[in-house]
Coordinates of C-alpha atoms in Angstrom, one line a residue:
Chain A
X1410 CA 0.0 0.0 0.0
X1411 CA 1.5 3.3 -1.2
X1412 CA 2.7 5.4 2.2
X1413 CA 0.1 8.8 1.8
X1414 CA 1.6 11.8 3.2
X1415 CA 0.8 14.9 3.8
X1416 CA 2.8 18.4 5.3
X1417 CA 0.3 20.9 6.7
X1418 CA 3.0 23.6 7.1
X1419 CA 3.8 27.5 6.3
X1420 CA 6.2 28.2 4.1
X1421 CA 8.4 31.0 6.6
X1422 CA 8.1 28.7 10.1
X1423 CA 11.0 27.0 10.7
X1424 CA 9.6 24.4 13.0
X1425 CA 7.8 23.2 9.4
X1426 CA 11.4 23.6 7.7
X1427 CA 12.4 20.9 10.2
X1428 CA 10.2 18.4 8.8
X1429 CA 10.7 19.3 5.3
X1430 CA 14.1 18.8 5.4
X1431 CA 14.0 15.4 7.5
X1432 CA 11.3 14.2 4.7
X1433 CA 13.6 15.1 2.0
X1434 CA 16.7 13.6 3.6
X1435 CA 14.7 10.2 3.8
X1436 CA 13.4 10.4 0.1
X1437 CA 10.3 10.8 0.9
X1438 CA 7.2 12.1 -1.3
X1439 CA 4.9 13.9 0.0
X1440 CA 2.0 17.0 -0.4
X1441 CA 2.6 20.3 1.0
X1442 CA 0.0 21.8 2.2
X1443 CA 0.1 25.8 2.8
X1444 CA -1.5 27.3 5.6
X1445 CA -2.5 30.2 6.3
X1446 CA -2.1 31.0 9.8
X1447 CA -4.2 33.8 10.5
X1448 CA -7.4 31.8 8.8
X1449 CA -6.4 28.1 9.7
X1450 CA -8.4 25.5 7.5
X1451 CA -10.7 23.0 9.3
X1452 CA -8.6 20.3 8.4
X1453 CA -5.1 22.0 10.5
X1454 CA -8.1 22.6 13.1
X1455 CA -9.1 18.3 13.0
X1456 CA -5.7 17.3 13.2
X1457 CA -4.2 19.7 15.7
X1458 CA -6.8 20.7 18.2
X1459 CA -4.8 21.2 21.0
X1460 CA -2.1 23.6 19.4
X1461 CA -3.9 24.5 16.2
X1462 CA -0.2 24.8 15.4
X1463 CA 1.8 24.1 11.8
X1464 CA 4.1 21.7 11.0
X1465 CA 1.3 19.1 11.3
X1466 CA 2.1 15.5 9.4
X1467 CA -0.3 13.1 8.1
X1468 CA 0.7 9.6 7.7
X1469 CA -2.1 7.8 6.3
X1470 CA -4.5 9.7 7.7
X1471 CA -3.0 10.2 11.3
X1472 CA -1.5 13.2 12.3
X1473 CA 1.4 13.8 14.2
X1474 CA 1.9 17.3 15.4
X1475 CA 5.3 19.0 17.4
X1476 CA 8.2 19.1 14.7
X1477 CA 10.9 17.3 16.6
X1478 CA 8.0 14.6 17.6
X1479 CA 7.6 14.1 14.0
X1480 CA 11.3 14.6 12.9
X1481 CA 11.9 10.9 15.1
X1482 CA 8.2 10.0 13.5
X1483 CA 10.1 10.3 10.3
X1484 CA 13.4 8.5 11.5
X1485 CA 11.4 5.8 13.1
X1486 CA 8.9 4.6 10.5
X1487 CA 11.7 5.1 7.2
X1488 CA 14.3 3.7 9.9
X1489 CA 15.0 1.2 6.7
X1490 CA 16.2 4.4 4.3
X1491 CA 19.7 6.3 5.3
X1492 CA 20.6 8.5 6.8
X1493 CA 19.5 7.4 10.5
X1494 CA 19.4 11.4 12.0
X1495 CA 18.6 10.4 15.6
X1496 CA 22.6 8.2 16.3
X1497 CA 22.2 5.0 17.6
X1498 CA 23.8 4.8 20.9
X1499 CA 21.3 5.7 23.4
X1500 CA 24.0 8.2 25.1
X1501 CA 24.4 9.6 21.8
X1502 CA 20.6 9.8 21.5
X1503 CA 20.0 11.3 25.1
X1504 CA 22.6 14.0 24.1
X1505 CA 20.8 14.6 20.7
X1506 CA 17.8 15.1 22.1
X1507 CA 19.2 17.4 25.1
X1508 CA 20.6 19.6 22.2
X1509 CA 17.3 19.6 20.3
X1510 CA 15.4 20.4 23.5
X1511 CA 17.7 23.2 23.8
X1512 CA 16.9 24.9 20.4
X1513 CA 13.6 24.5 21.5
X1514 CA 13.6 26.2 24.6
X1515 CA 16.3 28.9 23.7
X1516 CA 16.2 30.2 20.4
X1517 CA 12.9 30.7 18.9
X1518 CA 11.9 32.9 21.8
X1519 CA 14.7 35.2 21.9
X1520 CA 14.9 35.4 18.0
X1521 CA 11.6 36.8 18.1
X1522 CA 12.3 39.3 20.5
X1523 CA 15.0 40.6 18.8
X1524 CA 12.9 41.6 15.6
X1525 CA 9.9 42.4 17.2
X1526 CA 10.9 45.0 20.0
X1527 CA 13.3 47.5 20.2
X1528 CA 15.6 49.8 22.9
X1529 CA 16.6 47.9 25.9
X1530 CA 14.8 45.0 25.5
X1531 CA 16.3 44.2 21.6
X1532 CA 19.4 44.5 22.8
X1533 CA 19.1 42.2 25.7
X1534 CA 18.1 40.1 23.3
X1535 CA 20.8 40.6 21.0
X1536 CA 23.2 39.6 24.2
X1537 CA 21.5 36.3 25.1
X1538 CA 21.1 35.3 21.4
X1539 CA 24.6 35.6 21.0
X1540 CA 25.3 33.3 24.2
X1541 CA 22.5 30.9 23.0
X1542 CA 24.6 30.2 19.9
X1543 CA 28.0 30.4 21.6
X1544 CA 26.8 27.4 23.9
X1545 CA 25.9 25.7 20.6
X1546 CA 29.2 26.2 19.2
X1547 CA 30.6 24.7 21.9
X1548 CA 28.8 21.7 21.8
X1549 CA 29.3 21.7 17.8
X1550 CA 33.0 21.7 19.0
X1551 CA 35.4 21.0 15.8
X1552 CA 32.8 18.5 14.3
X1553 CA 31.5 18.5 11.1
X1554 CA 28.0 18.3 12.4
X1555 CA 26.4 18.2 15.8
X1556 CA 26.0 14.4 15.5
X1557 CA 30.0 14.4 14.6
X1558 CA 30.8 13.5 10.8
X1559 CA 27.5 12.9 9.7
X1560 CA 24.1 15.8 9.4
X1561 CA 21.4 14.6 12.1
X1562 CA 18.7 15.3 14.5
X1563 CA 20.1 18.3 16.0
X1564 CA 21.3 20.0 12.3
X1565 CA 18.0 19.6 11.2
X1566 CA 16.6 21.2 14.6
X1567 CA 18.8 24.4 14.6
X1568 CA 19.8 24.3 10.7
X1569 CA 16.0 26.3 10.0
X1570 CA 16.9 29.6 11.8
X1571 CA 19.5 29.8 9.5
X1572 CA 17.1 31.3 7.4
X1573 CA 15.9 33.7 9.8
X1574 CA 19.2 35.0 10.6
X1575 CA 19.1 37.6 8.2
X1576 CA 16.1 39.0 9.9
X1577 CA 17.4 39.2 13.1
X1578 CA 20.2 40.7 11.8
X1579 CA 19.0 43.4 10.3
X1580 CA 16.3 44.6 12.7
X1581 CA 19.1 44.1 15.3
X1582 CA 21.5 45.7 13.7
X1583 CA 24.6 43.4 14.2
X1584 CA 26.2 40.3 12.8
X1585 CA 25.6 37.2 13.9
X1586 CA 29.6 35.7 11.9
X1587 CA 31.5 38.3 14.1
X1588 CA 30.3 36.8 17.4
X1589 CA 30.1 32.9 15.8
X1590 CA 32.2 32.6 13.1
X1591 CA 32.1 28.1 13.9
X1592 CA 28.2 28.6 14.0
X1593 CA 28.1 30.3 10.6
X1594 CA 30.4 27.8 8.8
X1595 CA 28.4 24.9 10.0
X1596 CA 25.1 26.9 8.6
X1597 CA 26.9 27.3 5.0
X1598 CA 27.8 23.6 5.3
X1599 CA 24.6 22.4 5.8
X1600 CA 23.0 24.5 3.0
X1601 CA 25.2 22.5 0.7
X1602 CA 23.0 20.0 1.2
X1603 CA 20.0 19.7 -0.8
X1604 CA 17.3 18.8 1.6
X1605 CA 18.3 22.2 3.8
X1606 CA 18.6 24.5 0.4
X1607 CA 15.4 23.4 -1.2
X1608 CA 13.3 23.2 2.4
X1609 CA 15.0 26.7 3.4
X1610 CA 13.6 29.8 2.0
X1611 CA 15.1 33.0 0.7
X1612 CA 16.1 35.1 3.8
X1613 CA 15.1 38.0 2.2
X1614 CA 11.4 36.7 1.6
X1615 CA 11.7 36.3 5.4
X1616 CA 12.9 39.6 6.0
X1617 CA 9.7 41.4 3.5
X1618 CA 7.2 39.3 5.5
X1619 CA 8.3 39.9 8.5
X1620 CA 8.4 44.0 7.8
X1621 CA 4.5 43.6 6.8
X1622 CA 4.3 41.3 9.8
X1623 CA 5.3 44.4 11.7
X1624 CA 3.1 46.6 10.2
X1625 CA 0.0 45.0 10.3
X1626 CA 0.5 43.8 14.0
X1627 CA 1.7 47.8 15.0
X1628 CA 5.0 46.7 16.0
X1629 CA 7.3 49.3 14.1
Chain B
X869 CA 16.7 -9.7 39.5
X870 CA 18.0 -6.1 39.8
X871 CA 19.0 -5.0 36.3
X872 CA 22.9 -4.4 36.2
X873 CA 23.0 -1.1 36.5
X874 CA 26.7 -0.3 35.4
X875 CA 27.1 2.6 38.1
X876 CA 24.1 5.3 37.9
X877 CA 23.8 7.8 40.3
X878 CA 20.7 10.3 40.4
X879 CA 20.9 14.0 41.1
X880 CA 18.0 15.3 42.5
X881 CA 15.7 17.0 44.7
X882 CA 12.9 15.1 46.8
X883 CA 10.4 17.5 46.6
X884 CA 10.9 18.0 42.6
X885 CA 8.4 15.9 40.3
X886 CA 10.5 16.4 37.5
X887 CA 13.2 14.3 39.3
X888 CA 10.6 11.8 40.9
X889 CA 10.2 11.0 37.5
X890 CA 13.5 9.7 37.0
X891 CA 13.3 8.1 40.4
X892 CA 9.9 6.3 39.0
X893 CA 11.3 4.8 35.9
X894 CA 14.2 3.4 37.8
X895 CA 12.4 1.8 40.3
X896 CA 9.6 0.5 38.0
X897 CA 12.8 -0.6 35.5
X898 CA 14.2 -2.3 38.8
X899 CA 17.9 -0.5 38.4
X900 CA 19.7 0.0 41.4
X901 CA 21.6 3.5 41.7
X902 CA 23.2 5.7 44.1
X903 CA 20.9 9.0 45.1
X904 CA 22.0 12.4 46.0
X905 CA 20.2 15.2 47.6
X906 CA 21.1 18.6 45.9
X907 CA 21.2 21.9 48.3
X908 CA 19.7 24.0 45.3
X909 CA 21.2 27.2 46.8
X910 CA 24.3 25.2 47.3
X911 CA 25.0 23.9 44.0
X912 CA 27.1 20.5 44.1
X913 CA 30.0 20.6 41.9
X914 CA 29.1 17.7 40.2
X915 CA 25.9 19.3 39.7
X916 CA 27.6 22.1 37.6
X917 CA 29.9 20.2 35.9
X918 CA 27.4 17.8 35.0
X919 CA 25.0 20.0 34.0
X920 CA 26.8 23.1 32.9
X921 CA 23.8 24.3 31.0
X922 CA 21.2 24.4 32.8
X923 CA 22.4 23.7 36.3
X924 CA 19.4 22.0 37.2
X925 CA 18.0 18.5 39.1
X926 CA 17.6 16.1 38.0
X927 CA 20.8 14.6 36.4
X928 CA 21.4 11.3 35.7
X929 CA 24.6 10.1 35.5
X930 CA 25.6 6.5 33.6
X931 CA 29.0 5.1 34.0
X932 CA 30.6 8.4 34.7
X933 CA 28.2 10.1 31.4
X934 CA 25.5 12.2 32.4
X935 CA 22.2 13.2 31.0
X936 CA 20.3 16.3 31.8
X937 CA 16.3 17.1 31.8
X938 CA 13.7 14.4 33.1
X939 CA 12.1 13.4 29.7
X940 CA 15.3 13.1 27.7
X941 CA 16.3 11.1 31.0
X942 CA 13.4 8.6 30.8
X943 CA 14.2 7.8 27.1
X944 CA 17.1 7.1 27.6
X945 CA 16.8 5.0 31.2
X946 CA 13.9 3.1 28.2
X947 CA 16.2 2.4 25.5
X948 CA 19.2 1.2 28.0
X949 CA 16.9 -0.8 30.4
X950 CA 14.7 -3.1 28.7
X951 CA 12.0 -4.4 31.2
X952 CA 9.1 -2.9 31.6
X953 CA 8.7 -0.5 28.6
X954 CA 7.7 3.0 29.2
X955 CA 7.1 3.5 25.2
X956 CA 5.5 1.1 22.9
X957 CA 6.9 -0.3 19.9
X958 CA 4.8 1.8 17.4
X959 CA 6.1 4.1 15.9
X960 CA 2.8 6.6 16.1
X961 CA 2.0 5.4 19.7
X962 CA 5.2 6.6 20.7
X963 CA 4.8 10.0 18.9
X964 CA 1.4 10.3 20.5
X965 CA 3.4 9.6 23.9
X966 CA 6.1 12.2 23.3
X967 CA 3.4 14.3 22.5
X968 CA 1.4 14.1 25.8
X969 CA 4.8 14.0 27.5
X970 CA 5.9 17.4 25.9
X971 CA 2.2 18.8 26.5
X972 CA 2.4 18.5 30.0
X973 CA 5.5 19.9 30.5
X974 CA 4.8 23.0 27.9
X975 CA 1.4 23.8 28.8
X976 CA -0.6 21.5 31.5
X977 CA 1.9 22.1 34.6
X978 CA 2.9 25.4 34.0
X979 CA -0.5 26.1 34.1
X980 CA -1.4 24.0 37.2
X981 CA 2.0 25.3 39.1
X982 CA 0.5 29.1 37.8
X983 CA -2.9 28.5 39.2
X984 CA -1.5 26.7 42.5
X985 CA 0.5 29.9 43.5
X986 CA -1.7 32.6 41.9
X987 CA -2.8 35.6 44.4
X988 CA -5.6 37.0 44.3
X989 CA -5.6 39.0 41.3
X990 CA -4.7 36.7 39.2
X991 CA -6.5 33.7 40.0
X992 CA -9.8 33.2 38.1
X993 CA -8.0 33.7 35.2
X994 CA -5.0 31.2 36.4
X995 CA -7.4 28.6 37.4
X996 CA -9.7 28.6 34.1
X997 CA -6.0 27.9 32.1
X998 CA -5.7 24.9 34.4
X999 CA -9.3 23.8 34.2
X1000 CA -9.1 23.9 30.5
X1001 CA -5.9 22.1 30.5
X1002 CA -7.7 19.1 33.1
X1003 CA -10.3 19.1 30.9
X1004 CA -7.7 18.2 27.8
X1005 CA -5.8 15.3 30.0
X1006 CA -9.7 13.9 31.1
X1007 CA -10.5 13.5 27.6
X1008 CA -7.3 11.3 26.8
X1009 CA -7.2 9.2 29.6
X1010 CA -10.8 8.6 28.7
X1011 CA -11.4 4.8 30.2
X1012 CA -7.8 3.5 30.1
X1013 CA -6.4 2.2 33.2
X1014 CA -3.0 4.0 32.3
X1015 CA -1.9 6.6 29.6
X1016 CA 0.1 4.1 28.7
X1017 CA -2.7 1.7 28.4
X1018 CA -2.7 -2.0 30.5
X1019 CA 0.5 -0.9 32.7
X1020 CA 2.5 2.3 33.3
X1021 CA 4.4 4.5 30.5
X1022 CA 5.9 7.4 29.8
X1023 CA 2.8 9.9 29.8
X1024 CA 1.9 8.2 33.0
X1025 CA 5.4 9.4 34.7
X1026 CA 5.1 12.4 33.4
X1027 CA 1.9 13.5 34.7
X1028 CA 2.6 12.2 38.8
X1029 CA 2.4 16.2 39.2
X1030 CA -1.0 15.8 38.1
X1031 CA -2.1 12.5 39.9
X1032 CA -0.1 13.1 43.0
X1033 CA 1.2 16.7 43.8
X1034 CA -2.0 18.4 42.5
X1035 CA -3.6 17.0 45.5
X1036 CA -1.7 18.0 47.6
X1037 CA -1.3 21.3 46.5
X1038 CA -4.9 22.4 46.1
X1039 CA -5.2 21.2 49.5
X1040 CA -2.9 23.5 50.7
X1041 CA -3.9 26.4 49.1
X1042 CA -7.5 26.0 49.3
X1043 CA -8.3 25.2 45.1
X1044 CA -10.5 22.8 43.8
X1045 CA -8.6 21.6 41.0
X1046 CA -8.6 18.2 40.1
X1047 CA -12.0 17.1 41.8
X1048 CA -14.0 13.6 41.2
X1049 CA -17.1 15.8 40.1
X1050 CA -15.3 17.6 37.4
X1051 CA -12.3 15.1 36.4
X1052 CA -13.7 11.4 37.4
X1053 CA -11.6 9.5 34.5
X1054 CA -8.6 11.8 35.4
X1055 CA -9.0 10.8 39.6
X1056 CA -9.5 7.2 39.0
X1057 CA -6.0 7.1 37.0
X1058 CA -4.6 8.8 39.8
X1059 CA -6.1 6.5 41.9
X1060 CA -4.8 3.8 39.6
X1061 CA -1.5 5.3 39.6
X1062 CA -0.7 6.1 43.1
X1063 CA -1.9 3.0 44.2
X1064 CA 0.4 0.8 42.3
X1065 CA 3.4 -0.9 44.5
X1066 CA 6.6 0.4 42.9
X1067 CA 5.1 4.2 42.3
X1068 CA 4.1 4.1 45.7
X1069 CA 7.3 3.1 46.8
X1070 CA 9.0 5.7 44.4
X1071 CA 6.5 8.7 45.4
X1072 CA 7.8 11.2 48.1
X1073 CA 5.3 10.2 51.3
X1074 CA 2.8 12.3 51.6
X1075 CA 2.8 14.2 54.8
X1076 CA 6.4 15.1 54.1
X1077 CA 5.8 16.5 50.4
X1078 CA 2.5 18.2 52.4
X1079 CA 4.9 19.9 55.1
X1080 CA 7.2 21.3 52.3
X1081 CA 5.0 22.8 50.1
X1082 CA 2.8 24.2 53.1
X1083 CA 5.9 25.6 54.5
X1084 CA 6.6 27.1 51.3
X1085 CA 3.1 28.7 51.5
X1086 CA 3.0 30.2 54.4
X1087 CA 6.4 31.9 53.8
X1088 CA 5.1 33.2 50.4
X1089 CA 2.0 35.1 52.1

């Protein structure tokens, strides 16, 4: 029976980048399905009811919601088709996960403050980014990848704000390179791969939506 | 047969769910480990050097390694310790277990914890976000004796705030949270849950979690 699956996503959210880029890592066809987040479509509504959140998978009809939750979905069902993101020593794993947790907690938050406000509170902002990222260069150490020589579960976690970086750049006035030049290398090595450059979109399209995002909410 | 354990020693603080929870899984998993106490204002070194990044209980450490925050810590004490499962074998049942487990800990206890210490000001509003969020957890326990279905699993461990501390709590600070009349699915699992031999072994008793948190209480008013 042919695998059905379907991506309820949007295309500027990089929790829905996460899931695009582990499908296409895996080979796997699929339908993308855009949402629009400020009129969600019954269907999003059916199969998330709790969060009413994007990135929402359907496998057959089932949905998965929480992009990391589906990311090991992903790994887990096509566990048969490389590359294996999530390692498979359970130390490895635990520490995998840790790191993904971390992205989680950390960065989304304070990346948002940092183009939405401004004064005091963007640059506080701007300082705890910037330690954010430092702890993940230190983890990242003088590896290749976060999972060592090969892309995995925490690339494909952090690898989507990569896209965003731009954004918070410019509404923050500073550069990310000067305070993490390991961080930014890494970045430019993963968007070598194809899954990440075609799942990724153009910064700039980020940056002109999140200028109208600013004006229609009042936030310039 | 205790399971060889390697060595495994627990950082943690008695009074902390989120490290019960390891506490749980080990005992229900049947490992043997060492256990120490952390003075949170008195940070252990191990503590920080095992946990540089968060600095926080609990901490489990593995034959020297350790691993930080309770659900990333319950994986990994189910993939290295094979009895008792706490996830199933599906692939989809386990993302639908991740998923309650990472609900409660985003959303359902924050929203308990916020309506348990809410003064006056705030609290109609705090206890309608942790009403709602009961409401959510009755509907998926539904008539299963576990979240985890015939016997204990990960959602289960997760949510001892919810069958155990809540009790307590709302006693303490006069709320009616978690009642039979409102929640009756949600009391009988906790019933279910806090009756069972190893996780009433594993809790923290009772009248000694009660005199913490009442302590706590009074000093806050």
């Amino acid at each position: 029976m042919a695998d059905e699956v379907v991506l309820l996503d949007t295309w500027f959210s990089m929790f829905g980048m996460r899931v695009r880029i582990a499908l296409a890592e895996k080979g796997i066809k699929y339908e993308y399905k855009e949402e629009d987040l400020l009129n969600k479509s019954p269907l999003l509504l059916q199969m998330n009811p709790i969060y009413k959140c994007i990135p929402v998978l359907i496998h057959n009809g089932k949905p998965i919601c929480e992009s990391l939750i589906i990311v090991k979905y992903i790994d887990e069902v096509w566990k048969d088709k490389a590359p294996l993101l999530l390692p498979f020593d359970p130390y490895q794993r635990a520490q995998a996960r840790f790191w993904a947790d971390f992205i989680d907690q950390k960065v989304y938050d304070v990346g948002r403050t940092i183009w939405t406000s401004k004064g005091d509170e963007q640059e506080a902002a701007k300082k705890d980014f910037i330690e954010i990222l430092k702890k993940l260069e230190e983890a990242l150490g003088n590896n290749a990848y976060f999972g060592g020589d090969a892309f995995g579960f925490v690339d494909v976690a952090l690898i989507p704000f990569y896209s965003w970086f731009y954004t918070y750049e410019t509404f923050g006035n500073f550069k990310i390179e000067r305070e993490c030049p390991k961080l930014i290398a890494w970045a430019k090595r993963c968007i070598k791969r194809e899954s990440v450059s075609k799942s990724l979109p153009d910064e700039k399209k980020v940056y002109e939506s999140a200028l109208v995002y600013k004006k229609i909410f009042g936030l310039d | 047969m205790a399971a060889d354990a390697g060595q495994v020693k627990l950082l943690g603080k008695w009074p902390s769910p989120f490290s019960n929870r390891v506490v749980l899984a080990l005992k229900l998993k049947g490992v043997q480990y060492n256990y120490f106490e952390e003075d949170l204002s008195n940070k252990s070194e191990e503590l920080l050097k095992s946990n540089p990044v968060h600095k926080k209980v609990p901490v489990l450490i593995h034959n020297g390694k350790p691993i930080a925050e309770s659900l990333v810590i319950l994986e990994y004490i189910d993939e290295t310790w094979k009895s008792n499962p706490l996830l199933p074998d599906d692939p989809y049942q386990r993302a639908s277990a991740r998923f309650w487990a990472r609900y409660l800990d985003e959303k359902c206890l924050p929203a308990l914890w916020d309506a348990i210490w809410s003064d006056e000001n705030g609290r109609a509003k705090a206890v309608e976000e942790a009403i709602a969020n009961l409401k959510i957890l009755e509907n998926e326990i539904k008539d299963k004796r576990f979240f985890g279905g015939e016997s204990i699993g990960l959602v289960d461990i997760a949510a001892s705030f919810v069958g155990y501390w809540v009790g307590i709590l709302q006693e303490i600070q006069g709320l009616e949270l978690l009642t039979v009349e409102k929640f009756p699915k949600l009391v009988k699992w906790s019933e279910e849950f806090t009756s069972h031999p190893v996780i009433k072994e594993g809790l923290p008793p009772r009248d000694e979690l009660f005199a913490f948190f009442n302590a706590r209480a009074t000093a806050s008013k």
